[in-house]
Structures are given as C-alpha cells and as structure tokens.
Amino acid sequence: ENTLNEEVCPNLWPLLSKGGSNQSVPDPERFSSPTLRIVISVVYSVVCAVGLVGNAMVFFLMKVRRGRKRSTINFYILNLAVTDFQFVLTLPFWAAENALDFSWPFGNAMCKIILSVTVMNVYASVFFLTAMSVARYWSVASALKDRSRVRACSVRWVCALLWASATAASVPTAVFATETRVFNDKLCLLKFPDQYLLALYHLHRILIAFVLPMCVVSVCYVMLLRLIRLRSMNNNHPKRRSRVTRSVAIVVLSFFICWLPNHAITFWSVLVKFNLAQWDEAYYAAHTYMFPVSACLAHTNSCLNPLLYCLMRSEIRKTIKSLCWRMSSPAGAPGGCQVLCNVFYVISTPFYCEETQGFGSSLR
C-alpha cells in the first residue's frame, strides 16, 4: 500500500491512505467544497500576479542601483527575489489543480518538476530569510568597515550553500512525486512505501523550514533589538528605538503568521501517522477546509517578501522616488506616478528604521 500526500489532495488522502481500515470514514460529499476550491484558485492567481510584479520590481531596482555600493542585505534580497519569483511561477499549476478538484492534467514529468520546484523554493526562501536576519545582526554588532570585497565573496559562498541545501532538501520530493490514477482522476501525489516515511518527511520539513529558522530569526532580532536599545539609550533616541521595534515585529510576525497554520496542521498529520493522535472527522475536516487555506496563507509570503525586505529599505525607497521624479512632467509638476510614489514613501517610512542616523547604515 502506498501512502499518498494529503498536501496535494487533502480531500481524498484520508480515504485512500486508510485502505482497508475498519475506522469509519466520513462521507466525502459532506466535506466537499467546490466554492472553497475556486476561491483558493483565484487567490493563487492573485498571489502569482502580485508576486511576479513585486519580485520583478526588485530585479529592476537592483539593476538601477548597479554600480553603487553593494551590501550584504541587498545580495540576499536579490536571491530571495529569485526564489520567490520561481515559486510564484508554479502557482498557476496549483490553481488549475484546485479548480479541477485536484485532478492533474499536466502529465507525470510536470508533476515531478512542479512539485520539486515548489518545495525547493519554499526551502530556499526560508533559508534566505534566515540568513538575512543573521546578516542584519552581524552587520550591526560587528560594524565592519572597508571589507566589502571580503564580505561580498563570503556572501556569494553562503548563497551557493543555501541553494545547494534547498536543492538537497527537495530530493525526496523529486524521488517520490508521481502522477497516479485514483478512481477516474489523475493526481499529482507524493507516494512513499509506508506512512512512517511520509511522517518523517513532514517532520523534517517542519523542523528545517519552520522551527529552526523561526528560532534563528527570533534570536537574531531579539539580540538586534537589545543592541539597538542600548545604543538608543546612550544617544537618547526613543523614537528611533520604537521604529526599530516596529520594523522587527512586522518581519517576525509576518513569517510566523504566514507559516504557523500550515505547519501546525502538517504536524497534526504527523501525530496521526505515528498513531499518537486519533484520525477522526475533525482531522478530516481540518485537512479539507483548513489545510488549503493555510497553504494559501503560506504562499502569500512570496508577495510580502518584496515589500518587507526591499521596498521598505530607505535607500530603495529613495531610488523609487528618484525614478518617479524622472517620469514626472517636464515642468516639474508632480504627475500621477510621483503622487503615488510620495504616498508610498510616507506610508512606508514609519515602518522602517534604516534611514535613522547612528546605526541605520550598518543595517544595510
């Protein structure tokens, strides 16, 4: 008996994976929700569009800033944009799958490719977010100067290692992903020899893609806040400390809120597979209704990343403002683009701290 991946087909997995079990199986029609599937497909499409535009803007801004002083954070932001851009390119396939009631019309090869690319970029995105938090703290704590060439070389090696790690972590997905006919439909599934291997796969993903990164991000930003609080107290800048606290809170909470529901439900499935929790209607309903919604929430992280980690940086905002001024009317009167840029600049300023003096430049 093969164990199927409930992440790809949450409605059918509880029925199929139990096989000849004597446990009562809920009526699938009772929990079917075509409206929810359509809504999720629309959300995927919107996330894809916004993610493509946002990350393409990151590429453009980095190209515009070429030749200026490069920073460690900007290098991580560029790699993060690459992985998020690749990730959102897979969303139309998952949107179509949801709309077709989890039927996979793209063939076995595309099943392996799309599922593997999706998982690899999820890992890569989380790894780069974690590396950025470490880099932020290290840049402030060490206050390195005149070592940009050494740092650039080191960052390139770190990025290469992170990409290699994300690729290695997605190998099981590439091996076990396959198109399988279930009843009258072809589904893109993960098929493992038994449910315990699938449980270990999920447990590995929870630890590597959420628990450990969340711990590292939290520790780095707590230490960063402590360091900045001490400097602010010495310099008597309480407003600066408040802006830093708000910025850090947004970064940590966005990561936590986007990913916690998805990993919590996945961990519930791990407990069920190890017979540490009961398989019942509540579990089935959670995977039918809550899991697809939690996956949507996690996927929105690819839209938030360009805003949180690029557009809220003071030097990037100034670049946008400069570009908009060039696009203004020749007479110098602000055009529609300039007005929008001014609105964005005013809205984003309170949430970021890098424009402050004293330690702003070291955060870059």
XYZ file of C-alpha atoms in Angstrom:
364
model
C 0.000 0.000 0.000
C 1.345 3.404 -0.984
C 0.881 6.406 1.210
C -0.420 9.450 -0.625
C 0.359 13.061 0.044
C -2.528 14.809 1.760
C -0.960 18.167 0.995
C -1.696 17.789 -2.684
C -5.051 16.087 -2.326
C -6.479 16.717 1.152
C -9.993 15.537 0.306
C -9.013 12.087 -0.952
C -5.969 11.258 1.153
C -7.767 10.246 4.378
C -9.962 7.851 2.400
C -7.143 6.331 0.375
C -4.395 6.098 2.949
C -6.572 4.169 5.375
C -7.234 1.475 2.781
C -8.963 -1.437 4.453
C -9.026 0.142 7.882
C -12.081 -0.515 9.988
C -12.219 3.114 11.078
C -15.327 4.954 9.982
C -14.710 7.214 7.012
C -16.720 10.417 6.697
C -18.857 10.898 3.641
C -16.700 12.784 1.132
C -19.702 14.735 -0.174
C -20.260 16.090 3.305
C -16.916 17.848 3.276
C -16.665 18.735 -0.421
C -16.391 22.457 -1.066
C -16.170 23.472 -4.732
C -16.624 27.119 -3.751
C -13.572 26.941 -1.498
C -11.535 25.359 -4.272
C -12.465 28.122 -6.706
C -11.688 30.821 -4.141
C -8.294 29.248 -3.468
C -7.591 29.093 -7.204
C -8.395 32.794 -7.508
C -6.168 33.595 -4.524
C -3.316 31.621 -6.101
C -3.756 33.595 -9.314
C -3.718 36.921 -7.462
C -0.680 35.903 -5.411
C 1.065 34.858 -8.626
C 0.357 38.195 -10.323
C 1.360 40.300 -7.320
C 4.423 38.155 -6.673
C 5.602 38.428 -10.278
C 5.216 42.214 -10.285
C 6.769 42.684 -6.849
C 9.785 40.492 -7.451
C 10.278 41.855 -10.982
C 10.384 45.303 -9.382
C 13.128 44.050 -7.068
C 15.174 42.907 -10.083
C 14.667 46.278 -11.759
C 15.631 48.255 -8.673
C 18.753 46.169 -8.144
C 19.733 46.773 -11.776
C 19.155 50.516 -11.377
C 21.375 50.525 -8.302
C 24.148 48.629 -10.098
C 27.444 50.413 -9.720
C 26.574 51.857 -6.340
C 27.892 50.419 -3.126
C 26.640 46.873 -2.767
C 25.568 45.486 0.547
C 25.197 42.059 2.090
C 21.479 42.514 2.644
C 20.890 43.590 -0.964
C 22.634 40.446 -2.196
C 20.345 38.299 -0.038
C 17.318 40.293 -1.204
C 18.219 39.587 -4.826
C 18.492 35.843 -4.170
C 15.257 35.927 -2.181
C 13.535 37.619 -5.116
C 14.845 34.911 -7.457
C 13.452 32.090 -5.334
C 10.125 33.866 -4.757
C 9.851 34.595 -8.487
C 10.424 30.917 -9.297
C 7.930 29.906 -6.629
C 5.063 32.079 -7.884
C 5.585 30.674 -11.388
C 4.352 27.314 -10.047
C 1.140 28.752 -8.590
C -0.892 28.679 -11.846
C -0.431 24.900 -11.928
C -1.705 24.537 -8.363
C -4.552 26.958 -9.109
C -5.624 24.784 -12.036
C -5.323 21.655 -9.897
C -7.565 23.140 -7.196
C -10.130 24.303 -9.751
C -10.205 20.789 -11.264
C -10.862 19.165 -7.870
C -7.210 18.105 -7.503
C -7.113 16.415 -10.900
C -3.674 16.844 -12.502
C -3.845 17.448 -16.280
C -0.172 18.241 -16.950
C 1.421 14.778 -17.019
C 3.881 12.869 -14.836
C 7.001 14.822 -15.854
C 5.409 18.158 -14.977
C 4.172 16.671 -11.702
C 7.736 15.881 -10.653
C 9.104 19.190 -11.907
C 6.446 21.494 -10.454
C 6.239 19.750 -7.085
C 10.036 19.629 -6.751
C 10.494 23.273 -7.780
C 7.758 24.328 -5.361
C 9.334 22.550 -2.408
C 12.880 23.632 -3.313
C 11.902 27.294 -3.466
C 9.988 27.083 -0.196
C 13.177 25.847 1.461
C 15.331 28.422 -0.339
C 13.026 31.294 0.601
C 13.073 30.361 4.277
C 16.852 29.841 4.218
C 17.484 33.283 2.722
C 15.113 34.971 5.169
C 17.049 33.324 7.989
C 20.407 34.336 6.514
C 19.194 37.925 6.234
C 18.298 38.043 9.912
C 21.775 36.775 10.825
C 23.378 39.290 8.453
C 21.384 42.162 9.933
C 22.506 41.384 13.454
C 26.099 40.695 12.454
C 26.411 43.933 10.482
C 25.237 45.974 13.463
C 27.185 44.037 16.084
C 30.488 43.957 14.207
C 30.271 47.344 12.450
C 32.723 46.135 9.791
C 34.256 48.782 7.557
C 36.295 48.691 4.373
C 35.794 44.965 3.977
C 33.066 44.953 1.352
C 35.117 42.797 -1.046
C 35.640 40.116 1.587
C 32.014 40.247 2.632
C 30.807 40.039 -0.979
C 32.918 36.921 -1.526
C 31.629 35.365 1.694
C 28.008 36.169 0.850
C 28.330 34.508 -2.551
C 29.582 31.323 -0.919
C 26.793 31.445 1.661
C 24.172 31.897 -1.057
C 25.613 28.998 -3.050
C 25.489 26.836 0.075
C 21.879 27.824 0.764
C 20.825 26.992 -2.790
C 22.611 23.637 -2.551
C 20.933 22.913 0.796
C 17.488 23.760 -0.583
C 18.100 21.505 -3.575
C 19.266 18.637 -1.354
C 16.259 19.048 0.947
C 13.911 18.718 -2.038
C 15.456 15.468 -3.321
C 12.881 13.225 -1.559
C 10.140 15.220 -3.256
C 11.704 14.667 -6.672
C 12.062 10.946 -5.976
C 8.576 10.220 -4.641
C 6.488 12.720 -6.634
C 4.432 10.975 -9.300
C 1.204 11.160 -11.249
C -1.163 8.451 -10.039
C -4.603 7.422 -11.218
C -7.064 7.367 -8.325
C -10.568 6.255 -9.204
C -11.138 8.114 -12.501
C -8.742 11.005 -11.926
C -5.018 11.533 -12.356
C -3.477 13.127 -9.276
C -0.043 14.605 -8.603
C 0.997 12.933 -5.370
C 3.875 12.007 -3.124
C 3.939 8.220 -2.796
C 6.006 6.680 -0.020
C 6.413 2.963 0.806
C 4.645 3.464 4.134
C 3.053 6.178 6.226
C 6.002 6.376 8.631
C 8.364 7.550 5.896
C 5.812 10.171 4.913
C 5.584 11.239 8.555
C 9.370 11.571 8.757
C 9.323 13.596 5.535
C 6.791 16.020 7.021
C 8.621 16.182 10.342
C 11.859 17.006 8.543
C 10.121 19.793 6.615
C 8.591 21.272 9.771
C 11.937 21.348 11.562
C 14.073 22.585 8.665
C 11.602 25.002 7.095
C 9.949 26.444 10.204
C 11.084 25.543 13.718
C 14.836 26.057 13.305
C 14.540 29.142 11.053
C 11.977 30.694 13.391
C 14.296 30.155 16.351
C 17.253 31.698 14.499
C 15.213 34.662 13.236
C 13.732 35.317 16.677
C 17.080 35.092 18.483
C 18.811 37.354 15.945
C 16.150 40.032 16.097
C 15.870 39.897 19.889
C 19.634 40.402 20.106
C 19.406 43.153 17.480
C 16.704 44.959 19.453
C 18.731 44.634 22.627
C 21.818 46.070 20.930
C 19.902 48.954 19.391
C 18.073 49.641 22.643
C 21.407 50.057 24.431
C 22.693 52.388 21.738
C 19.462 54.367 21.727
C 19.557 54.785 25.488
C 23.080 56.139 25.243
C 22.083 58.526 22.457
C 18.650 59.397 23.856
C 16.693 58.427 20.743
C 13.489 56.688 21.965
C 11.635 57.298 18.682
C 14.402 55.522 16.784
C 14.128 52.504 19.077
C 10.358 52.479 18.585
C 10.725 52.380 14.794
C 13.225 49.556 15.022
C 10.930 47.571 17.320
C 8.003 48.037 14.967
C 10.025 47.006 11.943
C 11.371 43.874 13.615
C 7.918 42.944 14.904
C 6.500 43.141 11.373
C 9.263 40.933 9.977
C 8.967 38.227 12.643
C 5.172 38.227 12.855
C 4.719 38.053 9.083
C 6.941 34.971 8.906
C 5.232 33.392 11.928
C 1.643 34.120 10.866
C 2.128 33.018 7.263
C 3.667 29.654 8.079
C 2.388 28.569 11.507
C -1.100 27.325 10.453
C 0.283 25.223 7.613
C 2.964 23.587 9.728
C 0.594 23.102 12.668
C -1.847 21.093 10.556
C 1.027 19.173 8.999
C 2.320 18.325 12.470
C -1.166 17.063 13.351
C -0.924 14.676 10.393
C 2.488 13.513 11.642
C 0.952 12.632 15.003
C -1.818 10.712 13.250
C 0.642 8.740 11.128
C 2.626 7.755 14.227
C -0.657 6.785 15.935
C -0.150 9.490 18.557
C -3.395 11.238 17.629
C -6.759 9.931 16.545
C -7.920 10.012 12.961
C -11.476 11.335 13.066
C -13.890 13.710 11.396
C -12.207 16.720 12.980
C -8.890 15.751 11.423
C -10.518 15.071 8.068
C -12.391 18.383 8.138
C -9.201 20.240 9.055
C -7.431 18.849 6.004
C -10.420 19.524 3.780
C -11.065 23.124 4.803
C -8.212 24.484 6.923
C -5.205 22.996 5.146
C -5.886 24.550 1.704
C -6.484 27.917 3.367
C -3.270 27.595 5.384
C -1.365 26.762 2.187
C -2.748 29.937 0.593
C -1.631 31.944 3.605
C 1.861 30.472 3.387
C 2.053 31.243 -0.326
C 1.242 34.910 0.258
C 4.646 35.172 1.911
C 6.116 35.377 -1.592
C 4.128 38.591 -2.125
C 5.055 40.085 1.230
C 8.791 39.484 0.903
C 9.439 42.207 -1.720
C 7.593 44.732 0.455
C 9.109 43.744 3.783
C 12.687 43.161 2.677
C 13.172 45.592 -0.196
C 10.628 48.356 -0.686
C 10.767 49.324 2.992
C 14.518 49.941 2.815
C 15.258 53.645 2.852
C 17.811 53.617 0.027
C 15.453 51.599 -2.200
C 12.596 53.995 -1.471
C 14.834 56.895 -2.427
C 15.687 55.141 -5.694
C 11.984 54.712 -6.449
C 11.341 58.340 -5.645
C 14.186 59.438 -7.915
C 12.850 57.324 -10.781
C 9.377 58.750 -10.320
C 10.720 62.301 -10.410
C 12.294 61.498 -13.776
C 8.927 60.256 -15.013
C 7.177 63.426 -13.867
C 6.072 66.186 -16.184
C 8.883 68.267 -17.755
C 7.628 71.400 -15.983
C 8.412 69.751 -12.687
C 4.818 69.436 -11.508
C 4.245 66.050 -9.914
C 2.405 63.626 -12.152
C 0.278 60.668 -11.152
C 3.324 58.442 -10.738
C 5.006 60.985 -8.495
C 1.912 61.289 -6.320
C 1.789 57.514 -5.883
C 5.484 57.458 -5.008
C 5.005 60.163 -2.401
C 2.114 58.233 -0.871
C 4.200 55.038 -0.763
C 7.148 56.870 0.759
C 5.022 58.440 3.502
C 3.250 55.180 4.329
C 6.380 53.031 4.441
C 8.616 55.428 6.368
C 7.200 54.744 9.877
C 7.763 51.010 9.498
C 11.459 51.058 8.802
C 14.468 52.286 10.673
C 17.393 52.260 8.288
C 17.101 55.961 7.488
C 17.893 56.837 11.112
C 21.337 58.051 11.980
C 23.827 56.231 14.138
C 23.149 52.661 13.136
C 20.995 52.903 10.001
C 23.807 52.326 7.560
C 25.042 49.258 9.376
C 21.686 47.560 8.912
C 22.260 47.572 5.196
